[in-house]
Short mmCIF file of C-alpha atoms in Angstrom, two decimals:
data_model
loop_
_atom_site.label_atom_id
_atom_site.label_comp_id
_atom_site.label_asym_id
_atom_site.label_seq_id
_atom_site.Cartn_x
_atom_site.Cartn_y
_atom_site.Cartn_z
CA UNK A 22 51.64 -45.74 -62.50
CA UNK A 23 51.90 -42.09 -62.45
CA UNK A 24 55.20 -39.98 -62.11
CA UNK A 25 54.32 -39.33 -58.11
CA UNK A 26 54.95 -42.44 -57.08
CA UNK A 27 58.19 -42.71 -58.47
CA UNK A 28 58.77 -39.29 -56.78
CA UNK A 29 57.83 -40.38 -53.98
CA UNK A 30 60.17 -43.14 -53.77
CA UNK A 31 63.57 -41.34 -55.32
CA UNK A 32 62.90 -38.59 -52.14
CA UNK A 33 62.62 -41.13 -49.83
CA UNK A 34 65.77 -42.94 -51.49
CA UNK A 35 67.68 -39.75 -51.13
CA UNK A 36 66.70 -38.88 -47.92
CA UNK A 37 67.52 -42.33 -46.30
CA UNK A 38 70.94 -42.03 -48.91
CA UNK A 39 71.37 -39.09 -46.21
CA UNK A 40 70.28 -40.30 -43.11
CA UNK A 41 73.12 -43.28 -43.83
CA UNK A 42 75.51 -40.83 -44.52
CA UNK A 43 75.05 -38.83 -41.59
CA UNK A 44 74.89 -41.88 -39.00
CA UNK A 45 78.29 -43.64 -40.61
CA UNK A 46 80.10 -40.08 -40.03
CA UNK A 47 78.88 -39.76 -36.86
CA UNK A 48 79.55 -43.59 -35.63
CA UNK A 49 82.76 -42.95 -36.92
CA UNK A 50 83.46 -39.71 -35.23
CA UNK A 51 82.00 -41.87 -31.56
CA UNK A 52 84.36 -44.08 -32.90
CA UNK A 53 87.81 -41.83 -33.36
CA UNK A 54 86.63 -40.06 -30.12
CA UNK A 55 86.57 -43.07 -27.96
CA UNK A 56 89.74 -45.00 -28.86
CA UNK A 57 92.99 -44.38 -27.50
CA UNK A 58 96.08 -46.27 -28.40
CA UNK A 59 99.02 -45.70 -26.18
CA UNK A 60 102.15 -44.57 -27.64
CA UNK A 61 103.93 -48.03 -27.56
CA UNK A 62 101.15 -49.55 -29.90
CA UNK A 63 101.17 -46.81 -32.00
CA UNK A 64 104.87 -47.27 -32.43
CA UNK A 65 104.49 -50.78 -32.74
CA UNK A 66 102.31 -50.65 -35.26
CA UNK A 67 103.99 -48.46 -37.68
CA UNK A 68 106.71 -50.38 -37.39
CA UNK A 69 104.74 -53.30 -38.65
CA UNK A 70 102.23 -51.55 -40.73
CA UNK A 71 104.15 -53.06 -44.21
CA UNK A 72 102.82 -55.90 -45.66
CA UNK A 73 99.30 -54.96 -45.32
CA UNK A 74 97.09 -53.48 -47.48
CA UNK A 75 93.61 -53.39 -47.39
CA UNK A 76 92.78 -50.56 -49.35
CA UNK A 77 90.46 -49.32 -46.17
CA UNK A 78 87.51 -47.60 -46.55
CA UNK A 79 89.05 -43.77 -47.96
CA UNK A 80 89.72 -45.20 -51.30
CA UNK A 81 93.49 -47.20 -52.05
CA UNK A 82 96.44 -45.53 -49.96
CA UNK A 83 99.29 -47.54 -49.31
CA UNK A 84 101.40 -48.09 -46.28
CA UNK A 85 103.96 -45.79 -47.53
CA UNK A 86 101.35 -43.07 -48.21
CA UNK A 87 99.79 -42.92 -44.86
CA UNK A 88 102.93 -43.62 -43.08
CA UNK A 89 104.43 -40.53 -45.21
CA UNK A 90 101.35 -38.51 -44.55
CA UNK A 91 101.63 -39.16 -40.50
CA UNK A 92 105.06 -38.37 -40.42
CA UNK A 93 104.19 -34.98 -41.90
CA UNK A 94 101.71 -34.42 -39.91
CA UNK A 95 103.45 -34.81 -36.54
CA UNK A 96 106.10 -32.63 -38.10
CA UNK A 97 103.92 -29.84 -38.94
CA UNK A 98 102.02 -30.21 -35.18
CA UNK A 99 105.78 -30.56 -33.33
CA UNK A 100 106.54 -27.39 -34.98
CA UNK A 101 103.16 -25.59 -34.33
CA UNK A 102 103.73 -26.49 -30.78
CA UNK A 103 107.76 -25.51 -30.59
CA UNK A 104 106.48 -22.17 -32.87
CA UNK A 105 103.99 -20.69 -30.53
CA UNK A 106 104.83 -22.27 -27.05
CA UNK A 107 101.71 -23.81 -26.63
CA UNK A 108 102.19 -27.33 -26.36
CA UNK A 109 98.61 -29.26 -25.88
CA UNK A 110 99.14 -31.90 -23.54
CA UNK A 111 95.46 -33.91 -23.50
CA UNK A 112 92.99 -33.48 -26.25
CA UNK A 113 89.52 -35.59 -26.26
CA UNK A 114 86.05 -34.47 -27.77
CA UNK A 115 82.71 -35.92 -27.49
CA UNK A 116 79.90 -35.33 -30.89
CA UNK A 117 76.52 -34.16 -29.79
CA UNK A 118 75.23 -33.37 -32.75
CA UNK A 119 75.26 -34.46 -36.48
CA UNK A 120 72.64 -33.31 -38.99
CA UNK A 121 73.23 -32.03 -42.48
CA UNK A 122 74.42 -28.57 -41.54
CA UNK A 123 75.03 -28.52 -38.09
CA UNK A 124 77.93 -30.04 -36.19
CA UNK A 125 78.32 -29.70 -32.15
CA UNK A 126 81.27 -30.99 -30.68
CA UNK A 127 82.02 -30.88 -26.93
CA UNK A 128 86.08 -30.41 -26.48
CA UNK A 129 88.56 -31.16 -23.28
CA UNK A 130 91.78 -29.72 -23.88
CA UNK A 131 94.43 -29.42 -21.72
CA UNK A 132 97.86 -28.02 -21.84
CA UNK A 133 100.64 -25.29 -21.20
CA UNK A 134 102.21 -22.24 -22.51
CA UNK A 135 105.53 -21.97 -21.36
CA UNK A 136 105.20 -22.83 -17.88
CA UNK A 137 101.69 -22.14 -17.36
CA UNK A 138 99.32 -24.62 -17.44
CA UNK A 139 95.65 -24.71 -18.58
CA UNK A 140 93.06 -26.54 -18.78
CA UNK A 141 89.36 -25.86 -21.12
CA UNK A 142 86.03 -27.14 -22.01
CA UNK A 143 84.36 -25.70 -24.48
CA UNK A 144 81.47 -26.62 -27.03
CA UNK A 145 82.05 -25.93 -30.85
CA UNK A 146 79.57 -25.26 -33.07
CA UNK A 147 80.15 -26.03 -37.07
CA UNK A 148 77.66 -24.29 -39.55
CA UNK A 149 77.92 -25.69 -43.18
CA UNK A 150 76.64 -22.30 -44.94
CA UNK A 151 76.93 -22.14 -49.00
CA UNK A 152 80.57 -20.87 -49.28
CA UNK A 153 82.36 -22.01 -45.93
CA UNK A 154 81.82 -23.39 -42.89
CA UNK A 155 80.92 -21.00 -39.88
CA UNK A 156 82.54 -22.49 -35.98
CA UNK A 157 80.96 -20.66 -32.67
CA UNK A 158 82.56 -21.53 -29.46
CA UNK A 159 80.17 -21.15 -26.49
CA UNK A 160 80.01 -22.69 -22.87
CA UNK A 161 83.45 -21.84 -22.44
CA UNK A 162 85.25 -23.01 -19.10
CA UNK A 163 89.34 -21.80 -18.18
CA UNK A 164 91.16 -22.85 -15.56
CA UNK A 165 94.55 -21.47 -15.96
CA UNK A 166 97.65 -22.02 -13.46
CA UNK A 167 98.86 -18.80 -11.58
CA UNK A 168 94.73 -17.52 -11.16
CA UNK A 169 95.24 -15.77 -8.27
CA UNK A 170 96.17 -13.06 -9.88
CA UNK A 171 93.16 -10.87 -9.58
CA UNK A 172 93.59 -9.40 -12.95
CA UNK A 173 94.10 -12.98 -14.40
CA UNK A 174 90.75 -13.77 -12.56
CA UNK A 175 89.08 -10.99 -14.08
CA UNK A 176 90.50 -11.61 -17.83
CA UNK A 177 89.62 -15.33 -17.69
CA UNK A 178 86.28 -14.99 -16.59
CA UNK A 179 85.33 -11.72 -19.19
CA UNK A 180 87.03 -14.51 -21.68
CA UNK A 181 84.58 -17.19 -20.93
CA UNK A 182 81.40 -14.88 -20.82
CA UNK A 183 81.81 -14.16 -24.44
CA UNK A 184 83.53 -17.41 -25.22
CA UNK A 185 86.50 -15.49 -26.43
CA UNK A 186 88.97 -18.80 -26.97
CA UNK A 187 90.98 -16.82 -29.67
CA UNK A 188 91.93 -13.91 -27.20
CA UNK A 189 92.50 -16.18 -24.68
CA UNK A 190 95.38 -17.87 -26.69
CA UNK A 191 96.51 -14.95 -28.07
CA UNK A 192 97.03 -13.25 -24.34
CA UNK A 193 98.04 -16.38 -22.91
CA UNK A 194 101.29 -16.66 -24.98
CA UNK A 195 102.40 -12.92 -24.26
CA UNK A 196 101.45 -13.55 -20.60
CA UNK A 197 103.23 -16.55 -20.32
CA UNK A 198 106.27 -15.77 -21.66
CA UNK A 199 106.01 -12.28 -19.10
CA UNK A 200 105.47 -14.61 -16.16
CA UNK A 201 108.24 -16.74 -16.89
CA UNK A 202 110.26 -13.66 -17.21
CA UNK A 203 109.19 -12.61 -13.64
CA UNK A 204 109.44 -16.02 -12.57
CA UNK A 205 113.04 -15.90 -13.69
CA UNK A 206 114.07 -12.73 -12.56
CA UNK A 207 112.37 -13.65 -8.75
CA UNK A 208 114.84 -16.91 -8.53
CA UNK A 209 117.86 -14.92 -9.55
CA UNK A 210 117.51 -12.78 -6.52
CA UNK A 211 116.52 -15.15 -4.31
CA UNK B 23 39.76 -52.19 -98.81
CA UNK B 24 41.40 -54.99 -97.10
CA UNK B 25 45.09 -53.50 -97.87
CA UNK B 26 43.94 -50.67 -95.30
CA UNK B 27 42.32 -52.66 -92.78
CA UNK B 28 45.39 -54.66 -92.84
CA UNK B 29 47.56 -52.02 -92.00
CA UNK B 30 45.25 -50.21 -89.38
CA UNK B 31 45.26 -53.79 -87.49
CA UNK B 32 49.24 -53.62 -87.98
CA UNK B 33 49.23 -50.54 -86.62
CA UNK B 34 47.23 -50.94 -84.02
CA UNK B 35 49.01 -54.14 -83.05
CA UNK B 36 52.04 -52.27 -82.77
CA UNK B 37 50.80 -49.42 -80.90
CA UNK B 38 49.73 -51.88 -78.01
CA UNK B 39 53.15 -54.12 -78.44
CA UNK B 40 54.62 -50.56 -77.53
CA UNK B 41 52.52 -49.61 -75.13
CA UNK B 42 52.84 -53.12 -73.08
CA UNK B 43 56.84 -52.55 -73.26
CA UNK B 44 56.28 -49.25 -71.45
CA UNK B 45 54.24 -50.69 -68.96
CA UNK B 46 56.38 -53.32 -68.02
CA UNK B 47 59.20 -50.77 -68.32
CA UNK B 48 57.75 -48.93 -65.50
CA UNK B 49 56.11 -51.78 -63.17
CA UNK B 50 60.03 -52.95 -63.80
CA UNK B 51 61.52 -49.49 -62.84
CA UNK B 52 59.27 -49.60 -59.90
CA UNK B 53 59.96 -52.75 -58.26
CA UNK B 54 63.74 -51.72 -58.79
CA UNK B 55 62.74 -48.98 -56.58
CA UNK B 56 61.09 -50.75 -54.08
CA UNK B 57 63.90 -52.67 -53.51
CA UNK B 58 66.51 -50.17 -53.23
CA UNK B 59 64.21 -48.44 -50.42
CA UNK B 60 64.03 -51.45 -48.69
CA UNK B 61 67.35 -51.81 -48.81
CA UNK B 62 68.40 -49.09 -47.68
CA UNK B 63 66.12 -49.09 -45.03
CA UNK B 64 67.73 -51.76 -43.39
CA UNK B 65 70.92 -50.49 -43.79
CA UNK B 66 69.93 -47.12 -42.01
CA UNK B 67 68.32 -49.32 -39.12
CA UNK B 68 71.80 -51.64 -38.43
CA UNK B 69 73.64 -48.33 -38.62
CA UNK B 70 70.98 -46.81 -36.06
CA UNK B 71 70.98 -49.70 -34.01
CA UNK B 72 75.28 -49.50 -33.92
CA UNK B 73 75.12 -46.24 -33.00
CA UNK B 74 72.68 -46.93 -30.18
CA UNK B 75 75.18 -49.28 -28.94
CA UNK B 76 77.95 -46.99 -29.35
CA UNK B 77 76.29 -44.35 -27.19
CA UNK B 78 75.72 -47.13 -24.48
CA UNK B 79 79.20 -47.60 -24.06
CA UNK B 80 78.82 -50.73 -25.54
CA UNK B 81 81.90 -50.12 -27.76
CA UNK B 82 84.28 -48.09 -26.75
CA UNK B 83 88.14 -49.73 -28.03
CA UNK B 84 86.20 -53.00 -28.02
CA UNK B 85 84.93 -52.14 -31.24
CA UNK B 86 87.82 -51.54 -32.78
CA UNK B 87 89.55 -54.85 -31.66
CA UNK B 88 86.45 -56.74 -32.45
CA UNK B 89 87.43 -56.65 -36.29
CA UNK B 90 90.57 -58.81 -35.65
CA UNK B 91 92.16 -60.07 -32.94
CA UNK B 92 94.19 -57.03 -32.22
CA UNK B 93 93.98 -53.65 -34.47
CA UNK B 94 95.51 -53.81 -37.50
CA UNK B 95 98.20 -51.84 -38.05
CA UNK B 96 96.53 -49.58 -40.69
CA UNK B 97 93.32 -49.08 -38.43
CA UNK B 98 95.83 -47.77 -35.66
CA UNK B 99 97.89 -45.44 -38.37
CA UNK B 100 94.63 -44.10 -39.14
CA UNK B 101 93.46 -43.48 -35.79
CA UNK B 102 96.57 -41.25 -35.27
CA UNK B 103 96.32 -39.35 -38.18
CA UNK B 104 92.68 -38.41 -37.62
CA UNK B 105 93.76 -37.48 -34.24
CA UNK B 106 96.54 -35.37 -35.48
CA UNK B 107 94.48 -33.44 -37.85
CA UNK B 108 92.16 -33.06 -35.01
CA UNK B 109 94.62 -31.25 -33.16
CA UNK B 110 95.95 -28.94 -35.63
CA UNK B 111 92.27 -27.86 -35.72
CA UNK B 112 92.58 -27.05 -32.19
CA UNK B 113 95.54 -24.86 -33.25
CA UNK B 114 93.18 -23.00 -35.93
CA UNK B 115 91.09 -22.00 -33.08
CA UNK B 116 94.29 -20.42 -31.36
CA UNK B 117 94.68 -17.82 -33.93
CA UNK B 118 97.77 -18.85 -35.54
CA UNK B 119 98.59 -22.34 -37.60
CA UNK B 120 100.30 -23.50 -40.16
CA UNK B 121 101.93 -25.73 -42.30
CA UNK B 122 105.95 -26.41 -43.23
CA UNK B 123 106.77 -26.07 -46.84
CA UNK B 124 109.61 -27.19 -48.65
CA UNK B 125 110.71 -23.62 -48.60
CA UNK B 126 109.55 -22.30 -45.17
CA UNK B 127 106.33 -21.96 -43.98
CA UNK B 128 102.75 -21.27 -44.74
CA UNK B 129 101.02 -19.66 -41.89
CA UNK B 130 97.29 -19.31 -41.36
CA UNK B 131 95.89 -16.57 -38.82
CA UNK B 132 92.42 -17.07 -38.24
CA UNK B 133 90.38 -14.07 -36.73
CA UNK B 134 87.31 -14.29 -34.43
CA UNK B 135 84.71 -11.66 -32.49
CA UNK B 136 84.34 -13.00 -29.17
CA UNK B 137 82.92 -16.69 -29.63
CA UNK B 138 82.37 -16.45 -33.79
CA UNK B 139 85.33 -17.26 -35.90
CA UNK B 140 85.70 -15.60 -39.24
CA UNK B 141 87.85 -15.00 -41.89
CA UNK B 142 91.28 -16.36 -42.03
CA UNK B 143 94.26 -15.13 -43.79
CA UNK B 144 97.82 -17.19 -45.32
CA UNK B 145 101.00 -15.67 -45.06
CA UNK B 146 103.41 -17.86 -47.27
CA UNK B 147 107.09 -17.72 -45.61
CA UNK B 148 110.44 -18.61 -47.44
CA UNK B 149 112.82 -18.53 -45.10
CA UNK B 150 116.40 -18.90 -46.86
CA UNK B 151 118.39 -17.04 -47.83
CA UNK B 152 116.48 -14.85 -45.30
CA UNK B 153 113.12 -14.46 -43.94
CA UNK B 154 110.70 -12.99 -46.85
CA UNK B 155 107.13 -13.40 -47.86
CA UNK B 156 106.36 -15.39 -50.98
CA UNK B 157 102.40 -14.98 -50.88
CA UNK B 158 99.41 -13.66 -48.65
CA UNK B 159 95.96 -13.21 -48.55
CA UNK B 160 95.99 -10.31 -46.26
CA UNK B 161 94.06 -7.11 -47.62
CA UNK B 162 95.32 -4.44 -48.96
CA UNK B 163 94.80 -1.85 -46.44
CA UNK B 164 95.96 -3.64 -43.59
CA UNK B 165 99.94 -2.19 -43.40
CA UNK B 166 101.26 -5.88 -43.78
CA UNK B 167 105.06 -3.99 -45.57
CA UNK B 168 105.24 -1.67 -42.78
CA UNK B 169 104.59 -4.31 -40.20
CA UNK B 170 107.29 -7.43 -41.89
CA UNK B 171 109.81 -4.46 -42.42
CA UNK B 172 109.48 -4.18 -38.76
CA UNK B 173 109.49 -7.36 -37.52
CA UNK B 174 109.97 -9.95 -40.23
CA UNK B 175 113.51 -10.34 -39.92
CA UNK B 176 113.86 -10.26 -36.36
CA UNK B 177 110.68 -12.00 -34.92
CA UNK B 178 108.39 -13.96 -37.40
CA UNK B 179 106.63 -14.44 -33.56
CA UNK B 180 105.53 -11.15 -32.81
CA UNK B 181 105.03 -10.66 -36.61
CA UNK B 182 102.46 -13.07 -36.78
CA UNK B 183 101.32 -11.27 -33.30
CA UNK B 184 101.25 -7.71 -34.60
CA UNK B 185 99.53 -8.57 -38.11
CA UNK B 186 96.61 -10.67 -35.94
CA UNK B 187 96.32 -7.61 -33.93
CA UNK B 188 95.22 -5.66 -36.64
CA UNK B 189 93.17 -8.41 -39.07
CA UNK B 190 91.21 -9.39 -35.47
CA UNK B 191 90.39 -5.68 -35.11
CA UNK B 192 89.74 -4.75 -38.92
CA UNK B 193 87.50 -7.96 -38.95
CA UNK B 194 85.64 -7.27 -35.29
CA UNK B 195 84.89 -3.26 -36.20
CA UNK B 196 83.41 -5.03 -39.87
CA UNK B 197 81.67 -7.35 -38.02
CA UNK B 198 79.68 -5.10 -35.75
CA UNK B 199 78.98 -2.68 -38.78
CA UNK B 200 77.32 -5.73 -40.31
CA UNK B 201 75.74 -6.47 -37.43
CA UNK B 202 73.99 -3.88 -37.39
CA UNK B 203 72.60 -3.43 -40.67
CA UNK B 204 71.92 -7.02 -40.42
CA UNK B 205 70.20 -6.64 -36.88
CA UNK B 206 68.85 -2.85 -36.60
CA UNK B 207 68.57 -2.44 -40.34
CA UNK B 208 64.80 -0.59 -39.15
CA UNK B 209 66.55 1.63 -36.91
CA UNK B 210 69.24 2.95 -39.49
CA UNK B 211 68.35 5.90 -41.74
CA UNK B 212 70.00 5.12 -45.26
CA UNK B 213 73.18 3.37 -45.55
CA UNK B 214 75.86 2.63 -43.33
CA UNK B 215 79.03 4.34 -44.86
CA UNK B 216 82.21 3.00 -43.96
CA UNK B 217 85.64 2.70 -45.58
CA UNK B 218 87.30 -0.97 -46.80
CA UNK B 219 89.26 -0.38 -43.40
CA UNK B 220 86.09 0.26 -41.30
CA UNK B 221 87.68 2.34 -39.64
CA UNK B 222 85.56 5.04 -40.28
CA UNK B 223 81.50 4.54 -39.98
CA UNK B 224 78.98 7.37 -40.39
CA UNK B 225 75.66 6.39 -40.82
CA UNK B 226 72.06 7.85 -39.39
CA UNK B 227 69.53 6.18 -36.86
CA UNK B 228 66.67 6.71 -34.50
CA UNK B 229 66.38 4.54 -30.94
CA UNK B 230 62.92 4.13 -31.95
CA UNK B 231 60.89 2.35 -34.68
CA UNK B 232 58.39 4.49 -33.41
CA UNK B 233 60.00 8.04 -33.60
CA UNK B 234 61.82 8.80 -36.86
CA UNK B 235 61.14 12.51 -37.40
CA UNK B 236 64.70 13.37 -35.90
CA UNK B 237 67.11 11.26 -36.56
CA UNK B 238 70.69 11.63 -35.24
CA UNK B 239 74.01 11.29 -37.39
CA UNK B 240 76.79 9.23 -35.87
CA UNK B 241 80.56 9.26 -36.94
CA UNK B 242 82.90 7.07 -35.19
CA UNK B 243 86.92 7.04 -36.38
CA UNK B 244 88.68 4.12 -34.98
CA UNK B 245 92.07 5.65 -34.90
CA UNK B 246 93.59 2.26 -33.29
CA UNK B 247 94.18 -0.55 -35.88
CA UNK B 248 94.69 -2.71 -33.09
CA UNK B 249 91.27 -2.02 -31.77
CA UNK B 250 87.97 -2.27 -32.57
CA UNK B 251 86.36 0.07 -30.53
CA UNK B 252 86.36 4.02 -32.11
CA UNK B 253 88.82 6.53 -30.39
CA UNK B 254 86.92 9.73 -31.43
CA UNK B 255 82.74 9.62 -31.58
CA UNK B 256 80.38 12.59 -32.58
CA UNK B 257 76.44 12.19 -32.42
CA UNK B 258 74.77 15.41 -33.97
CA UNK B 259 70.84 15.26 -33.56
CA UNK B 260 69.57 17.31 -36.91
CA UNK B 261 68.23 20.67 -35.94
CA UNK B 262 64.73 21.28 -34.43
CA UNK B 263 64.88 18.34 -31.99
CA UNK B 264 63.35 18.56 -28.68
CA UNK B 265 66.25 18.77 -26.19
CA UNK B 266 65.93 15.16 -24.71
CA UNK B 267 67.63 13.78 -27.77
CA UNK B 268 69.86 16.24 -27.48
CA UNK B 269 71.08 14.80 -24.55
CA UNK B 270 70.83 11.11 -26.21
CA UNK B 271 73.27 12.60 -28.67
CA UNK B 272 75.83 13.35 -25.93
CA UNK B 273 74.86 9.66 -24.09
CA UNK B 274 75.93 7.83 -27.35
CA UNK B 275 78.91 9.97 -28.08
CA UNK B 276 80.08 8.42 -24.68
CA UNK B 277 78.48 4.88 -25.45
CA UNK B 278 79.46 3.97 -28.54
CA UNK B 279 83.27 4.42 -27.26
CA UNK B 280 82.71 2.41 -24.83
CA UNK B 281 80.61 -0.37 -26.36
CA UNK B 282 80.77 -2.33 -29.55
CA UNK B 283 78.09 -0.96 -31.92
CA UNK B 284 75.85 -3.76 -31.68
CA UNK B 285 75.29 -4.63 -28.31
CA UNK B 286 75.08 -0.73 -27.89
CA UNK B 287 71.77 -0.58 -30.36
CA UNK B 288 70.56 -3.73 -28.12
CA UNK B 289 70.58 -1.71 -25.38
CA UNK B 290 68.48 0.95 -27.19
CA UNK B 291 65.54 -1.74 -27.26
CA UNK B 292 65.59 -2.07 -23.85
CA UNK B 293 66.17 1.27 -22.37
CA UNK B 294 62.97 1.93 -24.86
CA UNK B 295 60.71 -0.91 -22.92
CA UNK B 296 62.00 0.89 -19.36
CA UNK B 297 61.05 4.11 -20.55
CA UNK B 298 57.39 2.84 -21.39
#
């Protein structure tokens, strides 16, 4: 009976420890990422989401609690979207990848900015490092309303070579709200 | 005598009383351990074998129903707040987010260089009786006073719009400099001087591993905030070298104003392997 074998077995229980981890997240994540509930039977269930209490899997929070932290939430995201313009219409993602550090998520997102509408793919990359977490967008794919621009063109596709997702947002809101400008000022001498 | 033998077989007795406790102590601790790996081996296979399904399609909203007859409530609650938080992550990656406060508003602009998001900075907003700041995280050399006194009270929008101009361009010109120690750290002579701004770099390298009798000296001022590529370049060569670094000098001057550092010392690597 010597101290290896013992060794042995607490690395492998750790290791399979992690392994479980890692598969739960992730068949939760398939999970989240493959549902959809339609707005009536979300309403419908709030409105019935009382009595019950199951505790659930995160530990005891009751009704009220996550009721109260939804309602916040969809306040904080309804002003986001009123705040900047950018209101997402469509959101789903897809999880390629799961291992201790790494995340890679594939993302569909589709929206508008004033009265431009978009539409993106892109694949996110999440790097657990010691002190934060590090996100890299590659593979990134734009198709934006009003393209035939040929300036527009040419700053969508320079965007998507160097999967610049940040400048694309942070153009599209100034553009947007020039366009609609334009768009304006075209009807009113029409 | 016999008092002594006595107590040697006492002892002796209890010395292997002790050491049969031990034993069983371990062959106990180890079939505790067996059992836990087996365990959780099975666990890790049903989860495996779940997952499998998943990824087959076998699930899909039928595994959510599965556990009752319909969703519970609380499973559907759930769903929407993880899909909530989801998208407010989405709005991280947009450069500006945030979060309403009893008081105002807590924003959170996130900065990125090209595809790689980095740091991100709060700007804590009360907004009664009028628009002020409460708290930030933005540096200290980024003109945050003369930018609010500007904006602030007129258009928190192009506030926000204005301060991510410069923290995206203080954090891209950063970037590259560390890029390139990080990257071309054998091509650099000495250290890469810059200022907590980077706005202004001066630092020493050769284009070759090969050649480092001349090195030149490069000095580039960013006099944009708002950008982070350098308005004013100069690339001395030290003096003595032959005249087609000379010339490199003048190449680079031009280059690194048009280029971001980095990707202009990958280019050096392979104008090298053309020239060989």
């Amino acid at each position: 009976m010597d101290n290896n074998t013992f060794q042995d077995y607490e690395n492998e229980i750790r290791s399979l420890e992690e392994e479980i981890q890692l598969l739960t997240e992730m068949y939760e994540d398939r999970q989240q990422e493959s549902t959809f509930f339609s707005d009536e039977e979300i309403l419908m269930a709030r409105r019935s989401f009382q009595g019950e209490f199951h505790g659930g899997s995160k530990g005891l929070e009751s009704p009220s609690d996550l009721k109260a932290q939804l309602e916040s939430l969809e306040t904080d995201l309804s002003f986001l979207m009123k705040f900047t313009g950018i209101q997402f219409t469509n959101h789903s993602k897809k999880t390629v990848e799961r291992t201790r550090n790494r995340t890679v998520r594939k993302h569909r997102l589709s929206g508008n900015c004033h009265s431009l509408s978009f539409q993106l793919e892109f694949q996110l990359l999440e790097v657990q490092n010691k002190e934060n977490v590090s996100a890299v967008i590659t593979d990134l794919s734009i198709i934006l309303e009003s393209g035939e621009d040929s300036d527009v063109s040419k700053f969508v596709s320079s965007t998507e070579e160097h999967g610049n997702l940040l400048t694309f947002f942070r153009s599209l809101s100034s553009y947007a709200e020039w366009y609609e400008h334009r768009r304006c000022t075209f009807l009113h001498f029409k | 005598g016999v008092i002594a033998f006595l107590a040697r077989l006492e002892a002796q007795a209890r010395e292997a009383a002790v050491k049969q406790e031990e034993l069983e102590r371990q062959e106990e601790k180890l079939t505790r351990l067996k059992r836990r790996v087996e365990e959780l081996r099975l666990q890790r296979d049903e989860l495996r074998a779940k997952v499998d399904l998943q990824e087959k399609g076998q699930h899909g909203k039928e595994g959510v129903v599965s556990e009752s007859a319909q969703s519970s409530a609380q499973a559907v609650v759930e769903w929407k707040i993880k899909s909530i938080k989801a998208m407010l992550q989405i709005f991280y990656l947009t450069g500006v987010s945030g979060k309403l406060t009893k008081r105002g508003v807590c924003f959170c602009i996130s900065t990125a260089y090209e595809g790689t998001y980095l740091d991100s900075y709060h700007v804590d907003l009360l907004t009664k009786p009028e628009v002020q700041i409460h708290r930030h995280s933005i540096p200290i050399f980024i003109p945050l006073e003369q930018i609010a006194n500007k904006y602030l009270q007129t258009d928190i929008r192009r506030f926000l719009a204005v301060l991510s101009e410069h923290l995206n361009a203080y954090v891209g010109r950063r970037y590259q400099a560390e890029q390139l120690q990080e990257h071309f750290s054998e091509l650099m002579e000495g250290p890469l001087q810059k200022n907590s701004l980077c706005n202004l770099l001066v630092f020493n390298y050769n284009v070759s591993r090969k050649s480092k009798a001349f090195p030149l000296n490069a000095r580039l001022l960013y006099g944009d905030l708002c950008r982070s590529l350098p308005t004013e370049v100069t690339v001395t060569c030290t003096p003595g070298a032959p005249a087609a670094l000379a010339e490199l000098a003048t190449a680079h001057s031009d280059l690194f104003r048009r280029v971001a550092l980095h990707k202009a010392f990958r280019s050096f690597g392979t104008a090298e392997e053309s020239m060989e």
